[in-house]
Amino acid sequence: MNLLGSLQTAVESLIERRLRTALTTLGILIGIAAVILTVGLGEGAQARVTSAIDSLGTNLLVISPGSATTGPVRGALGSAATLTLADATALGSKLDCPDIAAVAPVLQSSQTLTAGPNNWTAPVIGSTASYLAVRNRQVVLGTGITSAQVNSDAHVALVGTEVAASLFPGTSPAGQITDIAGVPFTVIGELNPAGSSANTNLDNLVIIPISTSEELFGKTGPFANTLSGIFVSSTSSSTMGAAYDEATSLLLQLHHISRPSLADFTITPQTSLLSTASTVTHSLTILLAGVAAIALLVGGIGAMNIMLVSVTERVPEIGLRKALGATRIAILQQFLLEAGLIGLTGGVLGVGLGLVGIAVLPHLLGTSLIASSLAIVGSLIVATAIGLVFGVYPAMRAARLSPMVALHSE
Amino acid sequence: MTAPLAASPGQFASTRSERPPLIELESIWKTYGMGAATVHALQAVDLRIADGEYVAIVGQSGSGKSTLMHILGCLDVATSGRYLLDGDNVQDLDDAALAAIRNRRIGFVFQQFHLLARLSARRNVELPLAYAGVRSGAERRERARSALESVGLGNRLDHRPGELSGGQQQRVAIARALVTEPAIILADEPTGNLAGDQSAEILALLDDLWATGRTVVLITHDPGVAAHARRLVRVQDGHVISEEVSR
């Protein structure tokens, strides 16, 4: 019998046992939908992390103070105040660090802001004019902080969208006055919305000149006259490594440290943040996909079970077909086609359900899911393959039946 | 229904048996089971059936006549011995070749009809053609229609087995046996499930098939049915115990 004839026979037999076919298909369907959804969740998380880290700034190196080593004890990151404005100035030298494009020293503290009846608490970041370029931010309303304002300790501030909305609801923040720690500042601009990075709300911040921030909160405490950190951007993504090496050797030299292992600072390239975060979400995706794969396996075993029942039930039919001239191959082909069709149908419906889930779930859960074309095509192939693989054994049993035994089994 | 030949079928009997044997069994053994449970269903059976004969294989249940029918029909293979079908040694053939023989050279008629309930009469009759590799659906339908017409069911093409009487179902089965135009019709208790008048119809149909040149082998325990054949082969305890020309 040709393939088309076998296909017709397979379809008719599946339709004849439509309830059983539907239930078997359901097993595959659920497994495939689970795979599509978990992969979608994983890809969504991955994309969120990537965009969050991208929004931290382009070609960014983060220099953090710390890891004070006292005898054999190495302290935690940031446990020592080791970075100074002089370090930042030196890093800006084109002579020593040709691959560093811009440097932004940062002095950061959480402060209370008031404007009329409204008050709000936000991280206040003291930095220079190059902060925006290094962190890949733009001023969407008003102007940025100039070098002249940094040099003159100007009381000017840039605010994130969340701060602006909280302090000046319904009005433009540019030109307004806000008190930071009781000192009045003029808001000169609002930053572009940037969303949230993994653990930082990039829209809840205030930027003021670093000189002003030193006056405001940099003179007291254990970290007096030092920086919270330095952001450095390399000239391009290909010079990240060179910029990293230049910054490391310059800071070691300035801090009079001979062995890099004793460095009292840590430089973290943005790419390493990215790869760490990617690894985490990737592991999560694999775990979820593993659970989905088990669901699929259970569906496949269910399909095999049903195919075996189907073979047993149709022994007389198989015997008759053989008596009429069906070869083993023809019988094998018929049952494999039935199993493959169950798999393919389950796959198509499962992908459909998965896509519906991807469209609907973000509205219910607030997470983003991404429909991966690889997962869709892969699922369809896997579903069909599962039908075929789990159909092989029942089909072979059917094909091996002796026509005589099969005919007389009623 | 095909028109009977002008001459009486009986006149052909002597001339037909002089033709070369279509079926030739030589010391066929069929053994089931092993050790103490061994059953010799057939013991050194020799049998020749010439082209165009009308043979009845008779015997009580358990005599071995069903086993003999399975081996004749290539539904089962003998444990030892030689089976020549139209000169081909069946013992040497593989699954595909045996399937081809069942498909093209032998038409089966079973006691239980063995029609597929979900298919129409015409689709049931088309089945052997599909396995014969007739690719054209139009040709399959036309040949099935013509086979059904030849058994008088031209007006029941689209009826399912459940909508037909027992006699009509058996006629569909005979049409299915005829559709690939095999040389041999092998009928296993073809009237076993039928009432008297329907039984007579089916036997008349088989007589006609023989009259138009086909070799017909009837397997039955019923002497009345066996009387339609021109030769009786009696099977008892795995042996062929007598062969007699009935007319």
CSV table of C-alpha atoms in Angstrom, one decimal, chain B residues 48-176:
chain,number,residue,atom,x,y,z
B,48,ARG,CA,-2.3,-32.3,-5.4
B,49,ILE,CA,-4.9,-29.9,-6.7
B,50,ALA,CA,-5.0,-29.2,-10.4
B,51,ASP,CA,-5.8,-25.9,-12.0
B,52,GLY,CA,-9.6,-25.5,-12.2
B,53,GLU,CA,-10.6,-28.2,-9.7
B,54,TYR,CA,-13.4,-27.9,-7.2
B,55,VAL,CA,-12.1,-29.5,-4.0
B,56,ALA,CA,-13.7,-29.9,-0.6
B,57,ILE,CA,-11.4,-30.5,2.4
B,58,VAL,CA,-13.6,-32.1,5.0
B,59,GLY,CA,-13.0,-33.3,8.5
B,60,GLN,CA,-14.1,-32.9,12.1
B,61,SER,CA,-12.9,-30.0,14.2
B,62,GLY,CA,-9.3,-30.7,15.4
B,63,SER,CA,-8.7,-33.0,12.4
B,64,GLY,CA,-6.1,-30.6,10.9
B,65,LYS,CA,-8.2,-29.3,8.1
B,66,SER,CA,-7.9,-25.7,9.3
B,67,THR,CA,-4.1,-26.1,9.6
B,68,LEU,CA,-4.1,-27.5,6.0
B,69,MET,CA,-6.1,-24.5,4.9
B,70,HIS,CA,-3.7,-22.1,6.5
B,71,ILE,CA,-0.8,-23.7,4.8
B,72,LEU,CA,-2.5,-23.8,1.4
B,73,GLY,CA,-3.4,-20.1,1.8
B,74,CYS,CA,0.2,-19.2,2.8
B,75,LEU,CA,-1.2,-17.8,6.1
B,76,ASP,CA,1.2,-20.2,7.9
B,77,VAL,CA,4.3,-22.1,6.9
B,78,ALA,CA,4.8,-25.8,7.2
B,79,THR,CA,7.3,-27.2,9.7
B,80,SER,CA,8.7,-29.4,7.0
B,81,GLY,CA,7.9,-30.7,3.5
B,82,ARG,CA,7.5,-29.1,0.2
B,83,TYR,CA,4.7,-26.8,-1.1
B,84,LEU,CA,4.8,-25.9,-4.7
B,85,LEU,CA,2.2,-23.3,-5.8
B,86,ASP,CA,2.1,-23.0,-9.5
B,87,GLY,CA,5.7,-24.3,-9.6
B,88,ASP,CA,7.0,-21.9,-7.0
B,89,ASN,CA,8.4,-23.3,-3.8
B,90,VAL,CA,6.5,-21.5,-1.1
B,91,GLN,CA,8.7,-22.8,1.7
B,92,ASP,CA,11.5,-20.6,0.6
B,93,LEU,CA,9.6,-17.3,0.3
B,94,ASP,CA,10.0,-14.3,2.6
B,95,ASP,CA,7.2,-12.3,4.2
B,96,ALA,CA,6.8,-9.9,1.3
B,97,ALA,CA,6.6,-12.7,-1.3
B,98,LEU,CA,4.1,-14.6,0.8
B,99,ALA,CA,2.0,-11.4,1.1
B,100,ALA,CA,2.1,-11.0,-2.6
B,101,ILE,CA,0.9,-14.6,-3.1
B,102,ARG,CA,-2.0,-14.0,-0.7
B,103,ASN,CA,-2.8,-10.8,-2.4
B,104,ARG,CA,-2.7,-11.9,-6.1
B,105,ARG,CA,-3.0,-15.7,-6.3
B,106,ILE,CA,-5.4,-16.6,-3.5
B,107,GLY,CA,-8.8,-15.1,-2.6
B,108,PHE,CA,-10.0,-15.9,0.9
B,109,VAL,CA,-13.5,-16.3,2.1
B,110,PHE,CA,-13.9,-16.7,5.9
B,111,GLN,CA,-16.7,-18.0,8.1
B,112,GLN,CA,-16.7,-14.7,10.0
B,113,PHE,CA,-16.7,-12.7,6.8
B,114,HIS,CA,-13.9,-10.5,8.3
B,115,LEU,CA,-15.2,-7.2,6.8
B,116,LEU,CA,-14.0,-3.9,8.4
B,117,ALA,CA,-17.1,-2.4,10.0
B,118,ARG,CA,-16.1,1.2,9.4
B,119,LEU,CA,-15.7,0.9,5.7
B,120,SER,CA,-18.3,0.7,3.0
B,121,ALA,CA,-18.8,-2.5,0.9
B,122,ARG,CA,-16.8,-0.9,-1.9
B,123,ARG,CA,-13.9,0.3,0.4
B,124,ASN,CA,-13.7,-3.3,1.8
B,125,VAL,CA,-13.4,-4.7,-1.6
B,126,GLU,CA,-10.8,-2.1,-2.6
B,127,LEU,CA,-8.5,-3.2,0.3
B,128,PRO,CA,-6.6,-6.0,-1.6
B,129,LEU,CA,-6.1,-3.6,-4.6
B,130,ALA,CA,-4.4,-1.0,-2.3
B,131,TYR,CA,-2.0,-3.7,-1.1
B,132,ALA,CA,-1.6,-4.8,-4.8
B,133,GLY,CA,-0.2,-1.4,-5.5
B,134,VAL,CA,-3.1,-0.1,-7.7
B,135,ARG,CA,-2.4,3.5,-7.3
B,136,SER,CA,-5.3,5.0,-9.2
B,137,GLY,CA,-8.2,5.5,-6.8
B,138,ALA,CA,-10.6,5.6,-9.8
B,139,GLU,CA,-9.3,2.3,-11.0
B,140,ARG,CA,-9.7,0.7,-7.5
B,141,ARG,CA,-13.2,2.0,-7.2
B,142,GLU,CA,-14.2,0.8,-10.7
B,143,ARG,CA,-12.7,-2.7,-10.1
B,144,ALA,CA,-14.4,-2.9,-6.7
B,145,ARG,CA,-17.7,-1.8,-8.2
B,146,SER,CA,-17.5,-4.4,-10.9
B,147,ALA,CA,-16.6,-7.2,-8.4
B,148,LEU,CA,-19.6,-6.2,-6.3
B,149,GLU,CA,-21.8,-6.2,-9.3
B,150,SER,CA,-20.6,-9.7,-10.2
B,151,VAL,CA,-21.9,-11.0,-6.8
B,152,GLY,CA,-25.2,-9.1,-7.3
B,153,LEU,CA,-24.4,-6.2,-4.9
B,154,GLY,CA,-24.2,-3.4,-7.4
B,155,ASN,CA,-26.9,-1.6,-5.5
B,156,ARG,CA,-25.1,-1.9,-2.1
B,157,LEU,CA,-21.8,-0.2,-2.9
B,158,ASP,CA,-21.9,2.4,-0.1
B,159,HIS,CA,-23.5,0.2,2.6
B,160,ARG,CA,-21.5,-0.6,5.6
B,161,PRO,CA,-21.3,-4.3,6.7
B,162,GLY,CA,-23.7,-3.5,9.6
B,163,GLU,CA,-26.3,-2.5,7.1
B,164,LEU,CA,-26.2,-5.8,5.2
B,165,SER,CA,-27.5,-9.3,5.9
B,166,GLY,CA,-25.2,-12.1,6.6
B,167,GLY,CA,-25.5,-13.5,3.1
B,168,GLN,CA,-24.8,-10.0,1.6
B,169,GLN,CA,-21.8,-9.6,3.9
B,170,GLN,CA,-20.4,-12.9,2.7
B,171,ARG,CA,-21.0,-11.8,-0.9
B,172,VAL,CA,-19.0,-8.7,-0.2
B,173,ALA,CA,-16.2,-10.9,1.1
B,174,ILE,CA,-16.4,-13.0,-2.1
B,175,ALA,CA,-16.2,-9.9,-4.2
B,176,ARG,CA,-13.1,-8.9,-2.1
